[in-house]
Structures are given as structure tokens and as C-alpha cells.
Amino acid sequence: MRRLLNTIYVTNESAYLTLDGENLVCKIEGEERLRVPFDNIENIVCFNYLGCSPALMGKCVSKTIPINFISPQGRFLAKICGETKGNVFLRVAQIDCFRDKGLELTQNTMAAKFSNTRQLIRRTLHDNAFMRDDPEVKKVIEVLNNGIDRIFETRSVEEAIGIEGNCAQNYFSIFNKLITNKSVPFTFEFRTKRPPLDPINAVLSFVYTLYTSEFAAALETVGLDSYIGFCHSLRSGRSSLACDLVEETRCIAERFVITLLNLQILGESDFETQISGAVWLNEEGRKKVLTRWQEKKRTDMVHPFLKQKIPMGLLPYVQSNLLAKYVRGDLESYPPFLQK
């Protein structure tokens, strides 16, 4: 169990939460592991199977402390909470904030995305000296540098999206170079989304979808409406705000895919091609990706803003919490994720 920004995250799948007076108690195999006073809790997010005692749920409802249940794979299951008026006010504040500050949020998010993409490329260069003088790679880094400068000169979200599109196109033009293992039986030419037309695009789309769904679940736990975004336009059925927040962390998904390919964890037998030309991971391929993704989420990282060590899987929840605090006025600005 871990406390970040007054939110309790229960990451041990065998943990059980119960009530003792004015304290939340976490037990594992019947043994008390942690005790936290309710005065220090704003939200509870459970990734465990065993859940909570009815007495604890009643206490949290009386104190308007939401309890969110998330599957260990990151899928939102349910929320227990008291009166909804708090969420109503937060969602109204969300709409007002995004109308007034939508361009600023978009600029900061895209600048973070460009910086994180640049870091991903530099990491590959660090490990592969022969690529450091590659003119195409140098050009893409320069495009990303210019993108960071130009994004803050934009006067509309649409203009910012145009710069992002140019940076993304240049980045994906060298994506195949980042797959440095020459034994990989696949090549990447350009990004195709709906549908993916080659195995590498299929893995990218699958992992992007996984990560976006985890951000949508995280936004639900803090009371923000994941369907109302500041950058992606409103579209029925699309979690636009989750799509916004995942932009700054795409580098994590892309590095994960590059590692899967360089280690040859995925092979030709893990994909299937449809009559339409679409390429998808088959059941065995999805199982391999999901297993490694769960392992990735358990690895620790130091959050650049909190300066605390957290499991990678909690990053969507921390960023959603920070955005909620910004919307409520508790933070002067929203700190996007910046890869160090």
C-alpha cells in the first residue's frame, strides 16, 4: 500500500482493507501492515482481489472518500462513493478550465511529448554509437527541438496539433532504425492506425490502447470526465482526456515495444493477417504482450515532479491526480510527465 498526494494505492493483490476506529488498516494474510488516519486520506484506489470490509466502505461513504476498484490489469471495475456533488463541481471546473486553459495545457503536453520522444532517441544513440552520426536521426532530433520552441508560439489548439503531426511523421520515419536487432523479421515504414497494416504497427496500436484505457480508469478514480479533453476533440465514445494525457507518456509505450522487438519476444507466429490487409496480434501474441506489460508496470521509477519512487503502473494515476488538483486550483499549473 502506498500514499501519494493523499491518495491510498493498494497494489498488493493479496491486501485486505478494514476499519479500526478512525483509521484505515491494511492487512496481508491477516497481519497488519499499515495504518493511516482518515484525516489524511482523500481517495482510495484498490488493485487487489480481496477488497474491503463493509464497515470500511460505510465509513468512507460517510466521509465522502471514494473507493475505486481496478483490476490488476488496469481496467476500471467500480467506484463506491457518497454524494456526487463533489464530482459535479469538479466536472464543471474541468469544463471551465479546459475552455480557458486548453491551449496552455496542449502546449505543455506536446512540449513534454517532444522532449520525451527526443530522450527515447537519445537513449538508443547512447547504446548504439554507430547511429550517432546518422543524418536522418540528427534531422529528427532537430525537428523535435524546433517543435518544442514553436509549440509555445501557437495561437490555437489546431495549430499546435499541426506541429505535433509534423514531429510525429518525422519521428516515425526513423522508428525502424530504433529496432537495432537485425534479426527481427519485421520492418516499419510508416505509422498506420485503423487498421494497422504490419506487425510493428499492430503492437504499437495494441499497447497504445492498453495505456489509454489505464489513463481512462485513472481519471475515473479522481472524478474527472475522461470524455472531455482539452486537446483531442470531443467524439462520442472516445476518452478524449485519456488520449490527451497518454500523449506525454507515449515514450514509455514505444520503448516497451522496441524492447519486445529487439529481444525477439514476438515472432511471425504471433500475428494474423486479415483479408482486408489488417494485421493483428493473435491470442498468443496478446498474451505475451500483456504478460510483459504487467511486469513493466511493476518496475519502479522516480516521478520527476513528486521526487518519489513509484511503480510504473501508478503513473497514470499520479498524472490524473495532479491534473485534478490543477483543475481544482490546488496547483498553479499542471506538471506534465517529463522523462529524465
Coordinates of N, CA and C in Angstrom, one line a residue, residues 98-252:
F98 N -10.7 23.8 -19.1 CA -10.2 23.4 -20.4 C -10.6 24.5 -21.5
R99 N -11.7 25.2 -21.3 CA -12.1 26.3 -22.2 C -11.1 27.4 -22.1
D100 N -10.7 27.7 -20.8 CA -9.8 28.9 -20.6 C -8.4 28.5 -20.8
K101 N -8.0 27.3 -20.4 CA -6.5 27.0 -20.4 C -6.2 25.8 -21.4
G102 N -7.1 25.5 -22.3 CA -6.9 24.4 -23.2 C -5.7 24.5 -24.0
L103 N -5.4 25.7 -24.5 CA -4.2 25.9 -25.4 C -2.9 25.7 -24.5
E104 N -2.9 26.3 -23.3 CA -1.8 26.2 -22.5 C -1.5 24.7 -22.1
L105 N -2.5 24.0 -21.8 CA -2.4 22.6 -21.4 C -1.9 21.8 -22.6
T106 N -2.4 22.1 -23.8 CA -2.0 21.4 -25.0 C -0.5 21.7 -25.3
Q107 N -0.1 23.0 -25.2 CA 1.3 23.4 -25.4 C 2.3 22.6 -24.5
N108 N 1.9 22.6 -23.2 CA 2.8 21.9 -22.2 C 2.8 20.4 -22.5
T109 N 1.7 19.9 -22.8 CA 1.6 18.4 -23.1 C 2.4 18.0 -24.3
M110 N 2.3 18.8 -25.4 CA 3.0 18.5 -26.6 C 4.5 18.7 -26.4
A111 N 4.9 19.8 -25.7 CA 6.3 20.0 -25.5 C 6.9 18.9 -24.7
A112 N 6.2 18.4 -23.7 CA 6.6 17.2 -22.9 C 6.8 16.0 -23.8
K113 N 5.8 15.8 -24.7 CA 5.8 14.7 -25.6 C 7.1 14.7 -26.5
F114 N 7.3 15.9 -27.1 CA 8.5 16.1 -28.0 C 9.8 15.8 -27.2
S115 N 9.9 16.3 -26.0 CA 11.1 16.1 -25.2 C 11.3 14.7 -24.8
N116 N 10.2 14.0 -24.5 CA 10.3 12.6 -24.1 C 10.6 11.7 -25.3
T117 N 10.1 12.1 -26.5 CA 10.5 11.4 -27.7 C 12.0 11.6 -28.0
R118 N 12.4 12.8 -27.8 CA 13.9 13.1 -28.0 C 14.7 12.2 -27.1
Q119 N 14.3 12.1 -25.8 CA 15.0 11.3 -24.9 C 15.0 9.8 -25.3
L120 N 13.9 9.3 -25.8 CA 13.9 7.9 -26.3 C 14.9 7.7 -27.4
I121 N 15.0 8.6 -28.3 CA 16.0 8.5 -29.4 C 17.4 8.6 -28.8
R122 N 17.7 9.5 -27.9 CA 19.0 9.7 -27.4 C 19.4 8.4 -26.6
R123 N 18.5 7.8 -26.0 CA 18.8 6.5 -25.2 C 19.3 5.5 -26.2
T124 N 18.6 5.4 -27.4 CA 19.1 4.4 -28.4 C 20.5 4.8 -28.9
L125 N 20.7 6.1 -29.1 CA 22.1 6.5 -29.5 C 23.1 6.2 -28.5
H126 N 22.8 6.4 -27.2 CA 23.7 6.1 -26.1 C 24.2 4.6 -26.2
D127 N 23.2 3.7 -26.5 CA 23.5 2.3 -26.5 C 24.1 1.8 -27.9
N128 N 24.0 2.7 -28.9 CA 24.4 2.3 -30.3 C 25.2 3.4 -30.9
A129 N 26.5 3.4 -30.6 CA 27.3 4.5 -31.0 C 27.3 4.7 -32.6
F130 N 27.1 3.6 -33.3 CA 27.2 3.7 -34.8 C 26.1 4.6 -35.4
M131 N 25.0 4.9 -34.6 CA 23.9 5.7 -35.1 C 24.1 7.2 -34.8
R132 N 25.1 7.5 -34.0 CA 25.1 8.9 -33.6 C 25.4 9.9 -34.7
D133 N 26.0 9.5 -35.8 CA 26.2 10.4 -36.9 C 25.2 10.2 -38.0
D134 N 24.2 9.4 -37.8 CA 23.2 9.2 -38.8 C 22.5 10.5 -39.1
P135 N 22.5 11.0 -40.4 CA 21.9 12.3 -40.7 C 20.4 12.4 -40.5
E136 N 19.7 11.2 -40.8 CA 18.3 11.2 -40.6 C 17.9 11.3 -39.2
V137 N 18.6 10.7 -38.3 CA 18.4 10.7 -36.9 C 18.6 12.1 -36.3
K138 N 19.7 12.7 -36.8 CA 20.1 14.1 -36.4 C 19.0 15.1 -36.8
K139 N 18.4 14.9 -38.0 CA 17.4 15.7 -38.5 C 16.1 15.6 -37.7
V140 N 15.8 14.4 -37.3 CA 14.6 14.3 -36.4 C 14.7 14.9 -35.1
I141 N 15.9 14.8 -34.5 CA 16.2 15.5 -33.2 C 16.0 17.0 -33.3
E142 N 16.5 17.5 -34.5 CA 16.4 18.9 -34.7 C 14.9 19.3 -34.9
V143 N 14.2 18.5 -35.6 CA 12.7 18.8 -35.8 C 12.0 18.8 -34.4
L144 N 12.4 17.9 -33.5 CA 11.8 17.8 -32.2 C 12.2 19.1 -31.4
N145 N 13.5 19.5 -31.5 CA 13.9 20.7 -30.8 C 13.1 21.9 -31.2
N146 N 13.0 22.0 -32.6 CA 12.2 23.1 -33.1 C 10.7 23.1 -32.7
G147 N 10.2 21.9 -32.6 CA 8.8 21.7 -32.2 C 8.6 22.2 -30.8
I148 N 9.6 21.9 -29.9 CA 9.4 22.4 -28.5 C 9.4 24.0 -28.5
D149 N 10.2 24.6 -29.3 CA 10.2 26.1 -29.4 C 9.0 26.6 -30.0
R150 N 8.5 26.0 -31.1 CA 7.4 26.5 -31.9 C 6.1 26.3 -31.2
I151 N 6.0 25.3 -30.4 CA 4.7 24.9 -29.8 C 4.2 26.1 -28.9
F152 N 5.1 26.8 -28.3 CA 4.7 27.8 -27.4 C 4.4 29.2 -28.1
E153 N 4.6 29.2 -29.4 CA 4.2 30.3 -30.2 C 2.9 30.2 -30.9
T154 N 2.2 29.0 -30.7 CA 1.0 28.7 -31.4 C -0.1 29.6 -30.7
R155 N -1.2 29.8 -31.5 CA -2.3 30.7 -31.1 C -3.6 29.9 -31.0
S156 N -3.6 28.6 -31.3 CA -4.7 27.8 -31.3 C -4.3 26.3 -31.1
V157 N -5.3 25.5 -30.5 CA -5.0 24.1 -30.4 C -4.8 23.4 -31.7
E158 N -5.5 23.9 -32.7 CA -5.4 23.3 -34.1 C -4.0 23.5 -34.6
E159 N -3.4 24.7 -34.4 CA -2.1 25.0 -34.8 C -1.1 24.1 -34.1
A160 N -1.3 23.9 -32.8 CA -0.4 23.0 -32.0 C -0.5 21.6 -32.5
I161 N -1.7 21.1 -32.9 CA -1.8 19.8 -33.4 C -1.1 19.6 -34.7
G162 N -1.1 20.7 -35.5 CA -0.3 20.6 -36.8 C 1.2 20.4 -36.6
I163 N 1.7 21.1 -35.6 CA 3.2 20.9 -35.3 C 3.4 19.5 -34.7
E164 N 2.5 19.0 -33.9 CA 2.6 17.6 -33.4 C 2.6 16.6 -34.5
G165 N 1.7 16.8 -35.5 CA 1.7 15.9 -36.6 C 3.0 15.9 -37.4
N166 N 3.6 17.0 -37.6 CA 4.8 17.1 -38.3 C 5.9 16.4 -37.6
C167 N 6.0 16.6 -36.3 CA 7.0 15.9 -35.4 C 6.8 14.4 -35.4
A168 N 5.6 14.0 -35.3 CA 5.3 12.6 -35.3 C 5.7 11.9 -36.6
Q169 N 5.4 12.6 -37.7 CA 5.7 12.0 -39.0 C 7.2 11.8 -39.2
N170 N 8.0 12.8 -38.7 CA 9.4 12.7 -38.8 C 10.0 11.7 -37.9
Y171 N 9.4 11.6 -36.7 CA 9.9 10.6 -35.7 C 9.6 9.2 -36.2
F172 N 8.5 8.9 -36.8 CA 8.2 7.6 -37.2 C 8.9 7.2 -38.5
S173 N 9.5 8.2 -39.2 CA 10.3 8.0 -40.4 C 11.6 7.3 -40.0
I174 N 12.0 7.4 -38.7 CA 13.3 6.7 -38.3 C 13.0 5.6 -37.3
F175 N 11.7 5.3 -37.0 CA 11.4 4.4 -36.0 C 12.0 3.0 -36.2
N176 N 12.1 2.6 -37.5 CA 12.7 1.3 -37.8 C 14.2 1.3 -37.4
K177 N 14.8 2.4 -37.4 CA 16.3 2.4 -37.0 C 16.4 2.1 -35.5
L178 N 15.4 2.4 -34.7 CA 15.5 2.2 -33.3 C 15.4 0.7 -33.0
I179 N 14.9 -0.1 -33.9 CA 14.9 -1.5 -33.7 C 16.2 -2.0 -34.2
T180 N 17.2 -2.1 -33.3 CA 18.6 -2.3 -33.7 C 19.0 -3.8 -33.9
N181 N 18.1 -4.7 -33.5 CA 18.4 -6.1 -33.7 C 18.1 -6.5 -35.1
K182 N 19.0 -6.8 -35.9 CA 18.8 -7.0 -37.4 C 18.2 -8.4 -37.6
S183 N 18.0 -9.2 -36.6 CA 17.4 -10.5 -36.7 C 15.8 -10.4 -36.6
V184 N 15.3 -9.2 -36.3 CA 13.9 -9.0 -36.2 C 13.3 -9.2 -37.6
P185 N 12.3 -10.1 -37.7 CA 11.8 -10.4 -39.0 C 10.8 -9.4 -39.6
F186 N 10.6 -8.2 -38.9 CA 9.7 -7.2 -39.4 C 10.4 -5.9 -39.7
T187 N 9.7 -5.1 -40.5 CA 10.2 -3.8 -40.8 C 9.1 -2.8 -40.6
F188 N 9.4 -1.6 -40.3 CA 8.5 -0.5 -40.1 C 8.7 0.6 -41.1
E189 N 7.7 1.0 -41.9 CA 7.9 2.0 -42.9 C 7.2 3.3 -42.5
F190 N 6.0 3.2 -42.1 CA 5.3 4.4 -41.6 C 4.1 4.0 -40.7
R191 N 3.6 4.9 -40.0 CA 2.5 4.6 -39.0 C 1.2 4.4 -39.7
T192 N 0.6 3.3 -39.4 CA -0.8 3.0 -39.9 C -1.6 2.6 -38.7
K193 N -2.8 3.2 -38.6 CA -3.6 3.0 -37.3 C -4.9 2.2 -37.5
R194 N -5.7 2.6 -38.4 CA -7.0 2.0 -38.5 C -7.3 1.5 -39.9
P195 N -6.9 0.2 -40.2 CA -6.2 -0.7 -39.2 C -4.7 -0.7 -39.4
P196 N -4.0 -1.3 -38.4 CA -2.5 -1.4 -38.6 C -2.3 -2.4 -39.8
L197 N -1.2 -2.1 -40.6 CA -1.0 -2.9 -41.8 C 0.3 -3.7 -41.7
D198 N 0.9 -3.7 -40.6 CA 2.1 -4.6 -40.4 C 2.3 -4.9 -38.9
P199 N 3.1 -5.9 -38.6 CA 3.2 -6.4 -37.2 C 3.6 -5.3 -36.2
I200 N 4.6 -4.4 -36.6 CA 5.0 -3.4 -35.6 C 3.9 -2.4 -35.3
N201 N 3.2 -2.0 -36.4 CA 2.1 -1.1 -36.1 C 1.0 -1.8 -35.3
A202 N 0.8 -3.1 -35.5 CA -0.2 -3.8 -34.7 C 0.2 -3.8 -33.2
V203 N 1.5 -4.0 -32.9 CA 1.9 -4.0 -31.5 C 1.8 -2.6 -30.9
L204 N 2.2 -1.6 -31.7 CA 2.1 -0.2 -31.2 C 0.6 0.2 -30.9
S205 N -0.3 -0.2 -31.8 CA -1.7 0.1 -31.6 C -2.2 -0.6 -30.4
F206 N -1.9 -1.8 -30.2 CA -2.3 -2.6 -29.0 C -1.9 -2.0 -27.7
V207 N -0.6 -1.6 -27.6 CA -0.1 -1.1 -26.4 C -0.6 0.3 -26.1
Y208 N -0.7 1.1 -27.2 CA -1.4 2.5 -27.0 C -2.8 2.3 -26.4
T209 N -3.5 1.3 -27.0 CA -4.9 1.1 -26.5 C -4.9 0.7 -25.0
L210 N -4.0 -0.2 -24.6 CA -3.8 -0.6 -23.2 C -3.6 0.6 -22.3
Y211 N -2.7 1.4 -22.7 CA -2.3 2.6 -21.9 C -3.4 3.6 -21.8
T212 N -4.1 3.8 -22.9 CA -5.2 4.8 -22.9 C -6.3 4.3 -22.0
S213 N -6.6 3.0 -22.0 CA -7.6 2.5 -21.1 C -7.2 2.7 -19.6
E214 N -5.9 2.6 -19.4 CA -5.5 2.7 -18.0 C -5.6 4.2 -17.5
F215 N -5.3 5.1 -18.5 CA -5.5 6.5 -18.1 C -7.0 6.8 -17.9
A216 N -7.8 6.2 -18.7 CA -9.3 6.5 -18.6 C -9.7 6.0 -17.2
A217 N -9.2 4.8 -16.8 CA -9.6 4.3 -15.4 C -9.0 5.2 -14.3
A218 N -7.8 5.7 -14.5 CA -7.2 6.6 -13.5 C -8.0 7.9 -13.4
L219 N -8.5 8.5 -14.5 CA -9.3 9.7 -14.5 C -10.6 9.5 -13.8
E220 N -11.1 8.3 -13.9 CA -12.4 8.0 -13.2 C -12.2 8.0 -11.7
T221 N -11.0 7.5 -11.3 CA -10.8 7.5 -9.8 C -10.7 8.9 -9.2
V222 N -10.3 9.9 -9.9 CA -10.1 11.2 -9.4 C -11.3 12.1 -9.6
G223 N -12.3 11.6 -10.4 CA -13.6 12.3 -10.6 C -13.6 13.2 -11.8
L224 N -12.5 13.1 -12.7 CA -12.5 13.9 -13.9 C -13.3 13.1 -15.0
D225 N -13.9 13.8 -15.9 CA -14.6 13.1 -17.0 C -13.6 12.8 -18.1
S226 N -13.3 11.6 -18.4 CA -12.3 11.2 -19.4 C -12.8 11.5 -20.8
Y227 N -14.1 11.8 -21.0 CA -14.6 12.0 -22.3 C -14.5 13.5 -22.7
I228 N -14.1 14.4 -21.7 CA -14.0 15.8 -22.0 C -12.5 16.2 -22.0
G229 N -11.9 16.4 -23.1 CA -10.5 16.7 -23.2 C -10.2 18.1 -23.5
F230 N -8.9 18.5 -23.5 CA -8.5 19.8 -23.8 C -7.8 19.9 -25.2
C231 N -7.4 18.8 -25.7 CA -6.6 18.7 -26.9 C -7.4 17.9 -28.0
H232 N -7.6 16.7 -27.7 CA -8.4 15.9 -28.7 C -9.9 16.4 -28.7
S233 N -10.4 16.5 -29.8 CA -11.8 17.0 -30.0 C -12.8 16.0 -29.4
L234 N -13.9 16.5 -29.0 CA -15.0 15.6 -28.4 C -15.5 14.7 -29.5
R235 N -15.6 13.4 -29.1 CA -16.2 12.4 -30.1 C -16.9 11.4 -29.3
S236 N -18.1 11.1 -29.7 CA -18.9 10.1 -28.9 C -18.2 8.8 -28.8
G237 N -18.1 8.3 -27.5 CA -17.4 7.0 -27.2 C -15.9 7.1 -27.1
R238 N -15.3 8.3 -27.3 CA -13.8 8.3 -27.2 C -13.5 9.0 -25.9
S239 N -12.5 8.4 -25.1 CA -12.0 9.1 -23.9 C -11.0 10.1 -24.3
S240 N -11.5 11.3 -24.7 CA -10.6 12.3 -25.2 C -9.5 12.8 -24.2
L241 N -9.9 12.9 -22.9 CA -8.9 13.3 -21.9 C -7.9 12.3 -21.7
A242 N -8.2 11.0 -21.7 CA -7.3 9.9 -21.6 C -6.3 10.0 -22.8
C243 N -6.8 10.3 -24.0 CA -6.0 10.4 -25.2 C -5.0 11.6 -25.0
D244 N -5.5 12.7 -24.4 CA -4.6 13.8 -24.1 C -3.4 13.4 -23.2
L245 N -3.8 12.8 -22.1 CA -2.7 12.5 -21.1 C -1.7 11.5 -21.6
V246 N -2.2 10.5 -22.4 CA -1.3 9.5 -22.8 C -0.2 10.0 -23.8
E247 N -0.5 11.2 -24.4 CA 0.5 11.8 -25.3 C 1.9 11.9 -24.6
E248 N 1.9 12.4 -23.4 CA 3.1 12.7 -22.7 C 3.9 11.4 -22.3
T249 N 3.2 10.3 -22.3 CA 3.8 9.0 -21.8 C 3.9 8.0 -23.0
R250 N 3.7 8.4 -24.2 CA 3.8 7.5 -25.3 C 5.2 6.9 -25.4
C251 N 6.2 7.7 -25.0 CA 7.6 7.2 -25.0 C 7.8 5.9 -24.2
I252 N 7.0 5.8 -23.1 CA 7.1 4.5 -22.4 C 6.5 3.4 -23.2

